[in-house]
Coordinates of N, CA and C in Angstrom, one line a residue:
X1 N -21.8 16.1 -14.7 CA -21.6 17.1 -13.9 C -21.6 18.5 -16.0
X2 N -22.5 19.3 -15.5 CA -22.5 21.1 -17.1 C -21.2 21.5 -16.8
X3 N -20.9 21.9 -17.4 CA -19.8 22.9 -17.6 C -20.3 24.2 -16.4
X4 N -21.3 25.1 -16.7 CA -21.9 25.5 -16.0 C -21.7 25.9 -14.4
X5 N -21.6 25.3 -14.2 CA -21.8 24.7 -12.4 C -20.1 24.1 -12.4
X6 N -18.9 23.2 -13.3 CA -17.6 23.1 -13.2 C -16.9 24.9 -13.3
X7 N -17.8 25.9 -14.4 CA -17.7 27.2 -14.6 C -18.2 27.7 -12.5
X8 N -18.6 27.5 -12.5 CA -19.0 28.3 -11.2 C -17.9 27.7 -10.6
X9 N -17.5 26.7 -9.8 CA -16.3 25.7 -8.9 C -15.3 26.3 -9.3
X10 N -15.0 26.4 -10.6 CA -13.7 27.3 -10.9 C -13.3 28.6 -10.8
X11 N -14.5 29.3 -11.3 CA -15.2 31.5 -10.1 C -14.5 30.5 -8.7
X12 N -15.2 30.7 -7.6 CA -15.3 30.5 -6.2 C -13.8 29.4 -6.5
X13 N -13.3 28.9 -7.0 CA -12.0 28.3 -6.1 C -11.2 29.6 -7.1
X14 N -10.5 30.1 -7.8 CA -9.5 30.9 -7.6 C -10.2 32.5 -6.6
X15 N -10.6 32.0 -5.9 CA -11.0 33.5 -4.5 C -10.6 33.1 -3.6
X16 N -11.4 31.5 -3.8 CA -11.1 30.3 -2.2 C -9.4 30.2 -2.1
X17 N -9.3 29.6 -3.4 CA -7.3 28.8 -3.4 C -8.1 27.1 -2.6
X18 N -9.8 26.1 -2.6 CA -10.2 25.6 -2.2 C -10.6 25.0 -3.1
X19 N -10.7 24.2 -4.1 CA -11.2 23.6 -5.5 C -12.3 22.2 -5.0
X20 N -13.7 21.5 -4.3 CA -13.9 20.4 -3.6 C -15.2 20.2 -4.5
X21 N -15.3 19.3 -5.1 CA -15.8 19.0 -6.6 C -16.0 17.0 -5.5
X22 N -16.9 17.0 -5.0 CA -16.7 15.3 -4.5 C -18.3 14.1 -5.0
X23 N -18.0 13.7 -5.4 CA -19.2 12.4 -5.4 C -20.1 13.0 -6.8
X24 N -19.2 13.0 -8.0 CA -19.9 13.5 -8.4 C -19.9 12.9 -9.9
X25 N -19.0 11.4 -9.7 CA -18.9 10.7 -10.6 C -17.8 11.1 -11.6
X26 N -17.2 11.6 -11.7 CA -15.8 12.5 -12.2 C -14.6 10.7 -12.8
X27 N -14.1 11.1 -13.8 CA -13.5 9.6 -14.3 C -12.2 9.9 -14.7
X28 N -11.8 11.4 -15.3 CA -10.7 11.8 -14.9 C -10.4 13.4 -14.0
X29 N -9.1 13.7 -13.9 CA -8.7 14.8 -13.1 C -9.4 15.8 -14.0
X30 N -9.8 17.0 -13.7 CA -10.2 18.1 -13.8 C -9.6 19.0 -14.7
X31 N -9.0 18.6 -16.7 CA -8.2 19.3 -16.9 C -8.2 20.7 -16.6
X32 N -9.6 21.7 -16.6 CA -9.3 23.1 -16.2 C -8.6 23.5 -15.1
X33 N -8.5 23.0 -14.1 CA -7.9 22.7 -12.8 C -6.2 23.6 -13.2
X34 N -6.3 23.1 -14.4 CA -4.8 23.9 -14.4 C -4.6 25.8 -15.0
X35 N -5.8 25.9 -15.1 CA -6.1 27.5 -15.0 C -5.3 27.8 -13.1
X36 N -5.6 26.8 -12.4 CA -5.9 27.8 -11.3 C -3.7 27.0 -10.0
X37 N -3.3 26.3 -11.6 CA -2.5 26.4 -10.4 C -2.0 27.3 -9.9
X38 N -1.0 27.8 -10.2 CA -0.5 29.5 -9.4 C -1.7 29.5 -8.7
X39 N -3.2 29.1 -7.9 CA -3.5 29.5 -6.9 C -3.9 28.8 -5.9
X40 N -4.4 27.6 -6.2 CA -5.1 26.7 -5.3 C -3.8 26.4 -4.5
X41 N -4.9 25.7 -2.6 CA -3.8 25.1 -1.8 C -4.7 24.0 -1.7
X42 N -6.1 23.6 -1.8 CA -7.1 22.7 -1.0 C -7.1 21.7 -2.1
X43 N -7.1 21.0 -2.9 CA -8.2 19.8 -3.5 C -8.7 18.9 -3.1
X44 N -10.0 18.7 -3.3 CA -11.0 16.7 -2.5 C -11.6 16.4 -3.9
X45 N -11.4 15.7 -4.3 CA -12.2 14.9 -5.3 C -12.8 13.9 -5.2
X46 N -13.0 13.3 -3.5 CA -13.1 12.1 -3.3 C -14.7 11.5 -3.6
X47 N -14.7 11.0 -3.5 CA -15.7 9.7 -4.2 C -15.9 10.3 -5.5
X48 N -15.1 9.6 -6.1 CA -15.5 9.8 -8.1 C -14.9 8.7 -8.9
X49 N -14.7 8.8 -9.8 CA -14.1 7.3 -10.5 C -12.6 7.7 -10.9
X50 N -12.0 8.5 -11.0 CA -10.2 8.6 -11.1 C -9.7 7.6 -11.8
X51 N -9.6 6.8 -12.4 CA -8.7 6.0 -12.5 C -6.8 6.6 -12.5
X52 N -7.2 7.6 -13.2 CA -5.1 8.9 -13.1 C -5.8 9.7 -13.2
X53 N -4.3 9.7 -12.3 CA -3.9 10.8 -11.7 C -2.7 11.4 -12.8
X54 N -3.2 12.7 -13.9 CA -1.6 13.3 -14.4 C -0.7 13.9 -14.1
X55 N 0.7 13.8 -14.8 CA 1.3 14.3 -14.1 C 1.2 16.1 -14.2
X56 N 0.4 16.7 -15.0 CA 0.1 17.7 -14.4 C 0.3 18.2 -13.3
X57 N -0.3 17.1 -12.0 CA -0.7 17.4 -10.9 C 0.6 17.7 -10.6
X58 N 1.3 18.2 -11.3 CA 3.1 18.5 -10.7 C 3.0 20.0 -10.5
X59 N 2.0 21.0 -11.2 CA 2.1 22.2 -11.9 C 1.8 22.4 -10.5
X60 N 0.6 22.8 -9.5 CA 0.5 22.5 -8.6 C 0.3 23.3 -7.6
X61 N 2.2 24.3 -7.2 CA 3.2 24.4 -7.1 C 3.0 24.6 -5.3
X62 N 2.0 25.5 -5.4 CA 1.3 26.1 -3.8 C 0.1 25.7 -2.8
X63 N 0.2 23.8 -4.0 CA -0.7 23.1 -3.2 C -0.3 22.5 -1.7
X64 N -1.2 22.2 -0.7 CA -0.9 22.1 0.9 C -2.2 20.6 1.2
X65 N -3.0 20.5 0.8 CA -3.4 19.3 0.8 C -4.5 19.0 -1.1
X66 N -3.8 18.0 -1.2 CA -4.5 16.7 -1.5 C -5.3 15.9 -1.3
X67 N -6.8 16.0 -1.7 CA -7.4 14.3 -1.1 C -8.2 13.5 -2.6
X68 N -8.0 12.7 -2.5 CA -8.7 11.7 -3.4 C -8.7 10.6 -3.0
X69 N -10.1 10.2 -1.7 CA -10.1 9.1 -1.7 C -11.8 8.8 -2.0
X70 N -11.7 7.2 -2.1 CA -12.4 6.0 -2.7 C -13.0 6.5 -4.4
X71 N -11.7 6.4 -5.3 CA -11.2 6.9 -6.6 C -11.0 5.7 -7.1
X72 N -10.8 5.5 -8.2 CA -9.7 3.6 -8.9 C -8.5 4.3 -9.4
X73 N -8.0 4.8 -8.5 CA -6.4 4.9 -8.6 C -5.9 3.7 -7.8
X74 N -4.5 3.4 -9.9 CA -3.4 2.4 -9.1 C -2.2 2.8 -8.9
X75 N -1.4 3.8 -8.9 CA -0.6 4.9 -8.9 C -0.7 5.9 -8.8
X76 N 0.4 6.0 -8.4 CA 0.9 8.5 -8.3 C 1.9 8.6 -9.8
X77 N 1.5 9.7 -10.2 CA 2.9 9.3 -11.3 C 3.6 10.1 -11.0
X78 N 4.8 10.3 -11.1 CA 6.2 10.6 -10.7 C 6.4 12.2 -10.2
X79 N 5.7 13.5 -11.3 CA 5.4 14.5 -10.6 C 4.8 14.6 -9.6
X80 N 4.9 14.3 -8.5 CA 3.6 14.1 -7.8 C 4.9 14.7 -6.2
X81 N 6.4 14.3 -6.7 CA 7.3 15.2 -5.9 C 8.2 16.2 -6.1
X82 N 6.9 17.1 -7.2 CA 7.2 18.5 -8.0 C 6.7 19.3 -6.4
X83 N 5.4 18.7 -5.6 CA 4.7 19.6 -4.8 C 6.0 19.3 -3.5
X84 N 6.1 20.5 -3.2 CA 6.9 20.9 -2.1 C 6.6 21.4 -0.8
X85 N 4.8 21.8 -1.2 CA 4.3 22.5 -0.1 C 3.0 22.3 0.3
X86 N 3.2 21.1 -0.1 CA 2.1 19.5 0.0 C 2.1 19.4 1.4
X87 N 1.2 19.1 2.2 CA 1.2 18.7 4.2 C 0.2 17.3 3.5
X88 N -0.3 17.6 3.1 CA -1.4 16.3 3.5 C -1.6 15.8 1.8
X89 N -1.9 14.3 1.7 CA -1.0 13.7 0.8 C -3.1 12.3 1.3
X90 N -3.8 12.3 1.2 CA -5.3 11.4 1.4 C -6.2 10.7 -0.1
X91 N -5.2 9.3 0.0 CA -5.9 8.4 -0.7 C -5.9 7.4 -0.5
X92 N -7.3 7.2 0.2 CA -7.5 6.4 1.4 C -8.6 5.9 -0.2
X93 N -8.8 4.2 0.3 CA -10.0 3.9 -0.2 C -9.6 3.7 -2.2
X94 N -8.7 3.4 -2.0 CA -8.1 3.2 -4.5 C -7.7 2.1 -4.2
X95 N -6.5 1.9 -5.3 CA -6.3 0.8 -5.6 C -5.0 0.5 -5.6
X96 N -4.1 1.3 -5.0 CA -3.0 1.7 -5.1 C -1.9 0.5 -4.6
X97 N -0.8 -0.2 -5.1 CA 0.0 -1.2 -4.8 C 1.6 -1.0 -4.5
X98 N 1.9 0.6 -5.2 CA 3.2 1.2 -5.1 C 3.1 2.8 -5.6
X99 N 4.4 3.3 -4.6 CA 4.6 4.7 -4.4 C 5.7 4.9 -5.4
X100 N 5.5 5.8 -6.6 CA 6.3 6.9 -7.2 C 8.1 6.7 -5.9
X101 N 9.2 6.1 -6.1 CA 10.4 7.1 -4.9 C 9.9 8.5 -5.3
X102 N 9.7 9.5 -5.8 CA 9.0 10.8 -6.5 C 8.5 11.5 -4.5
X103 N 7.9 10.6 -4.3 CA 7.2 10.5 -2.8 C 8.0 11.2 -1.9
X104 N 8.9 10.3 -1.8 CA 10.2 10.8 -1.0 C 10.3 12.2 -0.4
X105 N 9.9 13.4 -1.6 CA 10.6 14.7 -2.0 C 9.5 15.6 -1.7
X106 N 8.2 14.9 -0.9 CA 8.1 15.7 -0.2 C 8.0 16.4 0.8
X107 N 9.2 17.5 0.7 CA 9.3 17.2 2.4 C 8.5 18.3 3.7
X108 N 7.3 19.1 2.7 CA 6.0 19.5 3.8 C 5.4 18.4 4.2
X109 N 5.5 17.5 3.4 CA 4.6 16.3 4.4 C 4.3 16.1 5.7
X110 N 3.2 16.3 6.0 CA 3.3 15.8 7.1 C 1.7 14.4 7.4
X111 N 1.0 14.8 6.5 CA -0.1 12.9 6.7 C 0.2 12.4 5.2
X112 N 0.3 11.3 5.7 CA -0.1 10.5 4.3 C -1.1 9.3 4.5
X113 N -2.2 9.2 4.3 CA -3.4 8.9 4.4 C -3.1 7.5 3.3
X114 N -3.6 6.5 3.7 CA -3.4 5.5 2.3 C -3.8 3.9 3.0
X115 N -5.0 4.6 3.0 CA -6.0 3.3 4.5 C -6.4 2.8 3.0
X116 N -7.2 1.1 3.0 CA -7.3 0.2 2.1 C -7.2 0.5 0.5
X117 N -5.8 0.7 0.5 CA -5.6 0.5 -0.5 C -5.2 -1.4 -1.4
X118 N -3.7 -1.4 -2.0 CA -3.6 -3.2 -2.1 C -2.3 -3.0 -2.2
X119 N -1.4 -2.7 -0.7 CA -0.5 -2.8 -0.7 C -0.3 -3.9 -0.1
X120 N 0.6 -4.9 -1.1 CA 1.4 -6.1 -0.5 C 3.1 -5.6 0.5
X121 N 3.0 -4.8 -0.1 CA 5.0 -4.5 0.9 C 5.1 -3.2 1.6
X122 N 5.2 -3.0 2.6 CA 5.8 -1.8 3.5 C 6.1 -0.7 2.8
X123 N 5.7 0.7 1.9 CA 6.6 1.8 0.9 C 7.5 1.6 1.4
X124 N 8.6 1.9 0.4 CA 10.1 2.1 0.7 C 10.4 3.5 0.4
X125 N 11.6 4.2 0.4 CA 11.3 5.6 0.6 C 10.9 6.6 1.4
X126 N 10.5 6.2 2.4 CA 9.4 7.6 3.2 C 10.3 8.0 4.0
X127 N 11.3 7.7 4.9 CA 12.5 8.1 5.3 C 13.0 9.7 5.4
X128 N 12.3 10.3 4.4 CA 13.2 11.7 3.8 C 12.1 12.1 4.1
X129 N 11.3 11.7 4.5 CA 10.1 12.9 4.6 C 10.0 13.2 6.3
X130 N 11.0 14.3 6.5 CA 11.0 14.8 8.1 C 9.9 15.0 8.3
X131 N 9.2 15.8 8.1 CA 8.1 16.3 8.4 C 6.7 15.2 9.2
X132 N 7.1 14.5 8.6 CA 5.8 13.3 8.8 C 5.0 13.2 9.8
X133 N 4.0 13.3 10.0 CA 3.8 13.1 11.8 C 2.7 11.9 11.6
X134 N 1.8 11.5 10.6 CA 1.1 10.3 10.7 C 0.8 9.9 9.2
X135 N 1.8 8.4 9.1 CA 1.3 7.3 8.2 C 0.0 6.2 8.2
X136 N -0.9 6.5 7.4 CA -1.7 5.4 7.8 C -2.3 4.6 6.6
X137 N -1.1 3.2 6.8 CA -1.2 2.2 6.1 C -2.6 1.1 6.4
X138 N -3.2 1.5 7.1 CA -4.5 0.2 7.4 C -5.4 0.2 6.7
X139 N -6.1 -1.6 6.9 CA -6.3 -2.5 6.1 C -5.8 -2.5 4.0
X140 N -4.7 -2.6 4.0 CA -4.1 -3.0 3.5 C -3.3 -5.4 3.8
X141 N -2.5 -5.1 2.4 CA -2.1 -6.3 2.6 C -0.3 -6.5 2.6
X142 N -0.3 -6.4 4.4 CA 0.8 -5.9 4.0 C 1.2 -6.6 5.5
X143 N 2.5 -7.7 4.7 CA 2.8 -9.4 5.8 C 3.8 -8.7 6.6
X144 N 5.0 -7.7 6.4 CA 6.0 -7.6 7.6 C 6.4 -6.1 7.5
X145 N 7.1 -6.0 8.4 CA 7.5 -4.3 8.7 C 8.6 -4.2 8.6
X146 N 9.6 -4.3 7.6 CA 10.9 -4.1 7.7 C 11.9 -3.6 8.4
X147 N 13.4 -4.0 8.9 CA 14.4 -2.8 9.3 C 14.0 -1.5 8.7
X148 N 14.0 -1.2 7.6 CA 14.3 0.0 7.1 C 13.2 1.3 7.4
X149 N 11.9 0.4 7.9 CA 10.9 1.4 8.9 C 12.4 2.7 9.8
X150 N 12.8 1.5 10.3 CA 13.7 2.0 11.8 C 14.1 4.3 11.0
X151 N 14.1 4.6 9.2 CA 13.9 5.7 9.0 C 12.9 6.8 9.0
X152 N 11.6 6.0 9.1 CA 10.5 7.0 9.0 C 10.6 7.5 10.7
X153 N 10.3 9.2 10.3 CA 10.1 10.3 11.1 C 8.6 10.5 12.0
X154 N 8.1 9.1 11.8 CA 6.3 9.4 11.6 C 6.2 9.0 13.5
X155 N 5.1 9.8 13.9 CA 4.6 10.5 15.2 C 3.9 9.2 15.5
X156 N 2.9 8.7 13.8 CA 2.0 7.9 14.1 C 2.2 7.3 13.4
X157 N 2.1 5.1 13.4 CA 1.8 4.7 12.3 C 0.5 4.1 12.6
X158 N -0.1 3.7 11.5 CA -1.4 2.4 11.5 C -0.9 1.7 10.6
X159 N -0.8 0.8 11.1 CA -0.9 -0.9 10.3 C -1.8 -2.0 10.7
X160 N -3.2 -1.2 11.5 CA -4.6 -2.0 11.9 C -5.1 -2.7 10.2
X161 N -5.2 -3.8 11.0 CA -6.2 -4.7 9.7 C -5.1 -5.3 8.4
X162 N -3.9 -5.9 8.5 CA -3.7 -6.0 8.0 C -3.3 -7.4 7.7
X163 N -2.3 -8.1 7.0 CA -1.5 -9.4 6.9 C 0.1 -9.4 7.9
X164 N -0.2 -8.6 8.8 CA 1.3 -8.8 9.0 C 2.0 -10.0 10.2
X165 N 2.5 -10.6 10.5 CA 3.2 -11.6 11.2 C 4.9 -11.0 11.2
X166 N 5.4 -10.7 11.3 CA 6.4 -10.1 10.6 C 6.6 -8.7 11.3
X167 N 7.6 -8.4 12.2 CA 7.8 -7.2 13.1 C 8.8 -6.8 13.8
X168 N 9.9 -6.0 12.3 CA 11.3 -6.1 13.3 C 11.7 -5.4 14.0
X169 N 12.6 -5.5 15.2 CA 12.8 -5.4 16.1 C 12.9 -3.8 15.5
X170 N 14.4 -3.5 14.6 CA 14.0 -1.8 14.3 C 13.5 -0.6 14.5
X171 N 12.2 -1.5 14.4 CA 10.6 -0.5 15.0 C 11.0 0.5 15.8
X172 N 11.9 -0.5 17.3 CA 11.8 0.0 18.2 C 13.1 1.7 18.4
X173 N 13.5 1.5 16.5 CA 14.5 3.3 16.6 C 14.0 4.0 16.4
X174 N 12.6 4.1 15.7 CA 11.9 5.0 14.8 C 12.1 6.3 16.4
X175 N 12.5 7.5 15.8 CA 13.0 8.5 16.3 C 12.0 9.5 17.6
X176 N 11.1 9.7 16.6 CA 9.5 10.6 17.0 C 8.0 9.3 17.4
X177 N 8.7 8.5 16.6 CA 7.0 6.8 17.1 C 7.1 7.1 18.8
X178 N 5.1 7.5 17.9 CA 4.5 7.5 20.0 C 3.8 6.7 19.9
X179 N 2.8 6.8 18.6 CA 1.8 5.5 18.8 C 1.9 4.1 17.8
X180 N 1.9 2.9 17.8 CA 1.9 2.4 16.8 C 0.2 1.0 17.0
X181 N -0.2 1.2 15.5 CA -1.3 0.6 15.9 C -1.1 -0.9 14.6
X182 N -1.5 -1.7 15.0 CA -1.3 -3.8 14.6 C -2.6 -4.2 14.5
X183 N -3.9 -3.6 15.1 CA -4.5 -4.6 15.6 C -5.2 -5.2 14.3
X184 N -5.8 -6.4 14.7 CA -6.5 -7.3 13.9 C -5.3 -7.5 12.4
X185 N -4.3 -8.3 13.0 CA -3.0 -8.8 12.1 C -2.8 -10.3 12.3
X186 N -1.4 -11.1 12.2 CA -1.4 -11.9 12.2 C 0.1 -12.2 13.7
X187 N 0.3 -11.8 14.2 CA 1.2 -11.8 15.1 C 1.1 -12.3 15.9
X188 N 1.9 -13.6 16.3 CA 1.9 -14.4 17.5 C 2.9 -13.3 18.4
X189 N 2.3 -13.9 20.2 CA 3.5 -13.2 21.3 C 5.3 -13.1 20.7
X190 N 5.4 -14.4 20.3 CA 6.7 -14.6 20.1 C 7.3 -13.5 18.9
X191 N 6.7 -12.8 18.1 CA 7.0 -11.6 17.1 C 7.0 -10.7 17.6
X192 N 7.1 -10.4 19.1 CA 6.8 -9.0 20.0 C 8.3 -8.4 19.5
X193 N 9.0 -8.3 19.0 CA 10.2 -7.4 19.9 C 10.5 -6.8 20.9
X194 N 11.0 -7.5 22.1 CA 10.7 -6.8 23.6 C 11.3 -5.1 22.7
X195 N 12.5 -5.1 22.4 CA 12.9 -3.6 22.3 C 11.9 -2.8 22.7
X196 N 10.8 -3.1 21.5 CA 9.4 -2.2 21.4 C 9.4 -1.4 22.1
X197 N 8.7 -2.6 24.1 CA 8.7 -2.4 25.4 C 10.1 -1.3 26.0
X198 N 11.0 -1.8 26.0 CA 12.4 -1.3 27.0 C 12.5 -0.3 26.1
X199 N 12.7 -0.2 24.9 CA 14.0 1.2 24.1 C 13.5 2.0 23.6
X200 N 12.0 1.6 23.1 CA 11.4 2.4 22.0 C 10.6 4.3 23.0
X201 N 10.2 4.8 21.7 CA 9.0 6.2 22.6 C 7.8 5.7 22.4
X202 N 7.6 4.7 21.8 CA 6.2 4.3 21.9 C 5.9 4.1 23.3
X203 N 4.4 5.3 23.7 CA 3.8 4.9 24.6 C 1.8 4.6 24.5
X204 N 2.0 4.4 22.9 CA 0.8 3.5 22.7 C 0.9 2.7 21.8
X205 N 0.8 1.3 22.0 CA 1.1 0.1 21.6 C -0.2 -0.6 21.2
X206 N -0.9 -0.6 20.1 CA -2.3 -1.2 19.9 C -2.4 -2.6 18.9
X207 N -2.2 -4.2 19.5 CA -2.4 -5.0 19.0 C -3.0 -6.3 19.2
X208 N -4.6 -5.3 19.8 CA -5.8 -6.5 20.1 C -5.9 -7.6 18.5
X209 N -6.4 -8.2 18.8 CA -7.2 -9.0 17.5 C -5.7 -9.7 16.5
X210 N -4.9 -10.0 16.9 CA -4.2 -10.5 16.7 C -4.2 -12.5 17.7
X211 N -2.5 -13.1 17.1 CA -3.0 -14.6 17.5 C -3.1 -14.7 19.0
X212 N -2.6 -14.0 19.5 CA -2.7 -13.7 21.2 C -3.1 -12.7 21.9
X213 N -3.5 -13.3 23.5 CA -4.4 -12.4 24.2 C -2.9 -11.4 24.2
X214 N -3.7 -10.3 24.5 CA -3.1 -8.8 25.0 C -2.7 -9.1 26.3
X215 N -3.4 -9.7 26.6 CA -2.4 -9.7 28.1 C -1.5 -10.6 28.5
X216 N -1.3 -11.5 27.6 CA 0.1 -11.6 27.5 C 1.1 -10.8 27.1
X217 N 1.0 -9.5 26.8 CA 2.1 -9.0 26.7 C 2.9 -8.2 27.6
X218 N 1.6 -8.6 29.1 CA 2.7 -8.2 30.4 C 3.8 -9.6 31.1
X219 N 4.0 -10.4 30.1 CA 5.0 -11.2 30.9 C 6.2 -11.1 29.7
X220 N 6.2 -9.9 28.7 CA 7.2 -9.3 28.5 C 7.8 -8.8 29.3
X221 N 9.5 -8.9 29.0 CA 10.4 -8.1 29.5 C 10.2 -6.4 28.8
X222 N 10.5 -5.7 30.0 CA 10.0 -4.3 29.8 C 8.8 -3.9 29.5
X223 N 7.5 -4.6 30.1 CA 6.2 -4.3 29.7 C 5.9 -3.1 30.7
X224 N 6.2 -2.9 32.4 CA 6.6 -2.2 33.1 C 7.1 -1.0 32.9
X225 N 8.1 -1.0 31.8 CA 8.9 0.4 31.8 C 7.5 0.9 30.4
X226 N 6.9 0.3 29.8 CA 6.0 0.5 28.1 C 5.4 1.3 29.2
X227 N 4.3 0.5 30.0 CA 3.0 1.3 30.8 C 3.9 2.8 31.9
X228 N 4.8 2.5 31.8 CA 5.0 3.5 32.5 C 4.6 4.8 31.6
X229 N 5.3 4.8 30.4 CA 4.9 5.5 29.4 C 3.3 5.9 28.6
X230 N 2.8 4.4 29.2 CA 1.4 4.9 28.5 C 1.0 5.4 30.1
X231 N 1.4 5.5 30.8 CA 0.4 5.7 32.2 C 0.7 7.4 31.8
X232 N 2.1 7.7 31.8 CA 2.8 9.5 31.1 C 2.1 10.1 30.7
X233 N 1.7 9.4 29.0 CA 0.9 9.6 28.2 C -0.9 10.2 28.5
X234 N -1.1 9.5 29.4 CA -2.5 9.3 29.5 C -2.9 10.6 29.7
X235 N -1.8 10.9 31.6 CA -2.0 11.8 32.3 C -1.9 13.6 31.4
X236 N -1.0 13.2 30.9 CA -0.8 14.6 29.9 C -2.6 15.5 29.3
X237 N -3.2 14.1 28.8 CA -4.6 14.3 28.0 C -5.8 14.3 28.9
X238 N -5.4 14.7 30.8 CA -6.5 14.2 31.2 C -6.8 15.5 31.5

């Protein structure tokens, strides 16, 4: 991409606070963006070939949305934790295996999209994200949902298309969790904690494509209680 095109993008971004440059074959995070650290609120660099997010990303203190879907990222710098106003972090379709602990400092974060990466374990340290609404970890290689999940404030957790065979009963203690998606995993009926049905806030529990027929859920203790929540939620949206 020519310098003149980038220059005109930068000039526009200075006025709008939005920098969007998708599918241009970029191999690195544009250094020129450093000139706009004080006014950029939205950055979208999806569909490029960026392998490394530089530490200088921590300078964009006004940033509310950072989208780097479909790049070649293998991780994030610790400095990501400086983005105290960040509400959306979207990193779908990269090669990330771990998050730095500083992600837990993103106090304004509402949406964390990590679909289609290379996580083999459920990311730790996200319980401090008190504003988190959506955590999308679909299409990874996660094998179990640990007890620490109970600390999460998320309203929706998407774990579709992983390799999950173990689901901690502690998930039923998530204080705000309404939607739990576990389609196309490796769960047996005996792996489903009945407390999700009896004690949780979950009103949409999606488990199609596991190692049991979905209708078998009806045999579990508490299924009727879950269906009351499910039906009540449906009525709200009709």
